[in-house]
JSON list of C-alpha atoms in Angstrom, two decimals:
[
{"chain": "H", "resi": 1, "resn": "UNK", "atom": "CA", "xyz": [143.65, 103.32, 44.56]},
{"chain": "H", "resi": 2, "resn": "UNK", "atom": "CA", "xyz": [140.69, 101.96, 42.62]},
{"chain": "H", "resi": 3, "resn": "UNK", "atom": "CA", "xyz": [137.48, 100.92, 44.32]},
{"chain": "H", "resi": 4, "resn": "UNK", "atom": "CA", "xyz": [137.01, 97.21, 45.06]},
{"chain": "H", "resi": 5, "resn": "UNK", "atom": "CA", "xyz": [134.56, 95.61, 42.62]},
{"chain": "H", "resi": 6, "resn": "UNK", "atom": "CA", "xyz": [132.33, 92.55, 43.08]},
{"chain": "H", "resi": 7, "resn": "UNK", "atom": "CA", "xyz": [134.28, 90.87, 40.26]},
{"chain": "H", "resi": 8, "resn": "UNK", "atom": "CA", "xyz": [137.58, 91.42, 42.12]},
{"chain": "H", "resi": 9, "resn": "UNK", "atom": "CA", "xyz": [136.03, 89.83, 45.20]},
{"chain": "H", "resi": 10, "resn": "UNK", "atom": "CA", "xyz": [134.67, 86.83, 43.27]},
{"chain": "H", "resi": 11, "resn": "UNK", "atom": "CA", "xyz": [138.05, 86.18, 41.65]},
{"chain": "H", "resi": 12, "resn": "UNK", "atom": "CA", "xyz": [139.82, 86.46, 45.00]},
{"chain": "H", "resi": 13, "resn": "UNK", "atom": "CA", "xyz": [137.51, 83.90, 46.63]},
{"chain": "H", "resi": 14, "resn": "UNK", "atom": "CA", "xyz": [137.32, 81.45, 43.73]},
{"chain": "H", "resi": 15, "resn": "UNK", "atom": "CA", "xyz": [137.29, 77.90, 45.06]},
{"chain": "H", "resi": 16, "resn": "UNK", "atom": "CA", "xyz": [136.36, 78.88, 48.64]},
{"chain": "H", "resi": 17, "resn": "UNK", "atom": "CA", "xyz": [134.23, 76.36, 50.54]},
{"chain": "H", "resi": 18, "resn": "UNK", "atom": "CA", "xyz": [131.49, 77.57, 52.88]},
{"chain": "H", "resi": 19, "resn": "UNK", "atom": "CA", "xyz": [130.75, 77.97, 55.71]},
{"chain": "H", "resi": 20, "resn": "UNK", "atom": "CA", "xyz": [134.05, 79.59, 56.50]},
{"chain": "H", "resi": 21, "resn": "UNK", "atom": "CA", "xyz": [135.64, 82.27, 58.64]},
{"chain": "H", "resi": 22, "resn": "UNK", "atom": "CA", "xyz": [137.48, 85.52, 57.95]},
{"chain": "H", "resi": 23, "resn": "UNK", "atom": "CA", "xyz": [140.93, 83.93, 58.30]},
{"chain": "H", "resi": 24, "resn": "UNK", "atom": "CA", "xyz": [140.18, 81.36, 55.58]},
{"chain": "H", "resi": 25, "resn": "UNK", "atom": "CA", "xyz": [138.82, 84.07, 53.28]},
{"chain": "H", "resi": 26, "resn": "UNK", "atom": "CA", "xyz": [142.09, 85.98, 53.64]},
{"chain": "H", "resi": 27, "resn": "UNK", "atom": "CA", "xyz": [144.14, 82.83, 53.02]},
{"chain": "H", "resi": 28, "resn": "UNK", "atom": "CA", "xyz": [142.09, 82.00, 49.90]},
{"chain": "H", "resi": 29, "resn": "UNK", "atom": "CA", "xyz": [142.46, 85.52, 48.54]},
{"chain": "H", "resi": 30, "resn": "UNK", "atom": "CA", "xyz": [146.22, 85.38, 49.02]},
{"chain": "H", "resi": 31, "resn": "UNK", "atom": "CA", "xyz": [146.46, 81.94, 47.39]},
{"chain": "H", "resi": 32, "resn": "UNK", "atom": "CA", "xyz": [144.48, 83.32, 44.43]},
{"chain": "H", "resi": 33, "resn": "UNK", "atom": "CA", "xyz": [147.00, 86.21, 44.17]},
{"chain": "H", "resi": 34, "resn": "UNK", "atom": "CA", "xyz": [144.39, 88.84, 44.95]},
{"chain": "H", "resi": 35, "resn": "UNK", "atom": "CA", "xyz": [145.31, 92.49, 45.06]},
{"chain": "H", "resi": 36, "resn": "UNK", "atom": "CA", "xyz": [146.33, 93.71, 48.52]},
{"chain": "H", "resi": 37, "resn": "UNK", "atom": "CA", "xyz": [143.24, 95.95, 48.71]},
{"chain": "H", "resi": 38, "resn": "UNK", "atom": "CA", "xyz": [141.04, 92.84, 48.51]},
{"chain": "H", "resi": 39, "resn": "UNK", "atom": "CA", "xyz": [143.08, 90.99, 51.14]},
{"chain": "H", "resi": 40, "resn": "UNK", "atom": "CA", "xyz": [143.07, 94.00, 53.46]},
{"chain": "H", "resi": 41, "resn": "UNK", "atom": "CA", "xyz": [139.32, 94.51, 53.06]},
{"chain": "H", "resi": 42, "resn": "UNK", "atom": "CA", "xyz": [138.62, 90.88, 53.94]},
{"chain": "H", "resi": 43, "resn": "UNK", "atom": "CA", "xyz": [141.04, 90.97, 56.85]},
{"chain": "H", "resi": 44, "resn": "UNK", "atom": "CA", "xyz": [139.23, 93.96, 58.38]},
{"chain": "H", "resi": 45, "resn": "UNK", "atom": "CA", "xyz": [135.65, 92.69, 58.15]},
{"chain": "H", "resi": 46, "resn": "UNK", "atom": "CA", "xyz": [133.67, 92.93, 61.39]},
{"chain": "H", "resi": 47, "resn": "UNK", "atom": "CA", "xyz": [132.00, 89.56, 60.86]},
{"chain": "H", "resi": 48, "resn": "UNK", "atom": "CA", "xyz": [133.99, 86.40, 61.41]},
{"chain": "H", "resi": 49, "resn": "UNK", "atom": "CA", "xyz": [131.72, 83.66, 60.02]},
{"chain": "H", "resi": 50, "resn": "UNK", "atom": "CA", "xyz": [130.17, 83.40, 56.56]},
{"chain": "H", "resi": 51, "resn": "UNK", "atom": "CA", "xyz": [127.70, 80.81, 55.30]},
{"chain": "H", "resi": 52, "resn": "UNK", "atom": "CA", "xyz": [128.14, 81.70, 51.64]},
{"chain": "H", "resi": 53, "resn": "UNK", "atom": "CA", "xyz": [129.52, 84.16, 49.11]},
{"chain": "H", "resi": 54, "resn": "UNK", "atom": "CA", "xyz": [126.44, 86.40, 49.36]},
{"chain": "H", "resi": 55, "resn": "UNK", "atom": "CA", "xyz": [127.18, 87.03, 53.04]},
{"chain": "H", "resi": 56, "resn": "UNK", "atom": "CA", "xyz": [130.75, 87.99, 52.15]},
{"chain": "H", "resi": 57, "resn": "UNK", "atom": "CA", "xyz": [129.51, 90.39, 49.45]},
{"chain": "H", "resi": 58, "resn": "UNK", "atom": "CA", "xyz": [127.08, 92.02, 51.92]},
{"chain": "H", "resi": 59, "resn": "UNK", "atom": "CA", "xyz": [129.82, 92.37, 54.55]},
{"chain": "H", "resi": 60, "resn": "UNK", "atom": "CA", "xyz": [132.26, 93.92, 52.07]},
{"chain": "H", "resi": 61, "resn": "UNK", "atom": "CA", "xyz": [129.95, 96.29, 50.21]},
{"chain": "H", "resi": 62, "resn": "UNK", "atom": "CA", "xyz": [127.58, 97.33, 53.02]},
{"chain": "H", "resi": 63, "resn": "UNK", "atom": "CA", "xyz": [130.16, 98.39, 55.59]}
]
């Protein structure tokens, strides 16, 4: 399986309003037809609340 890229993450979360929580990130990714690796990564984040896309990027890529 290919590594998750920042571009994949941005596409998956397109249209997401912030602040938000992990559940809404997962729902947005699914509604944007994101690859299952993106959905799974978001679903398994330790953090639950995000004030903006930069916080999501840090959580995903600095695990």
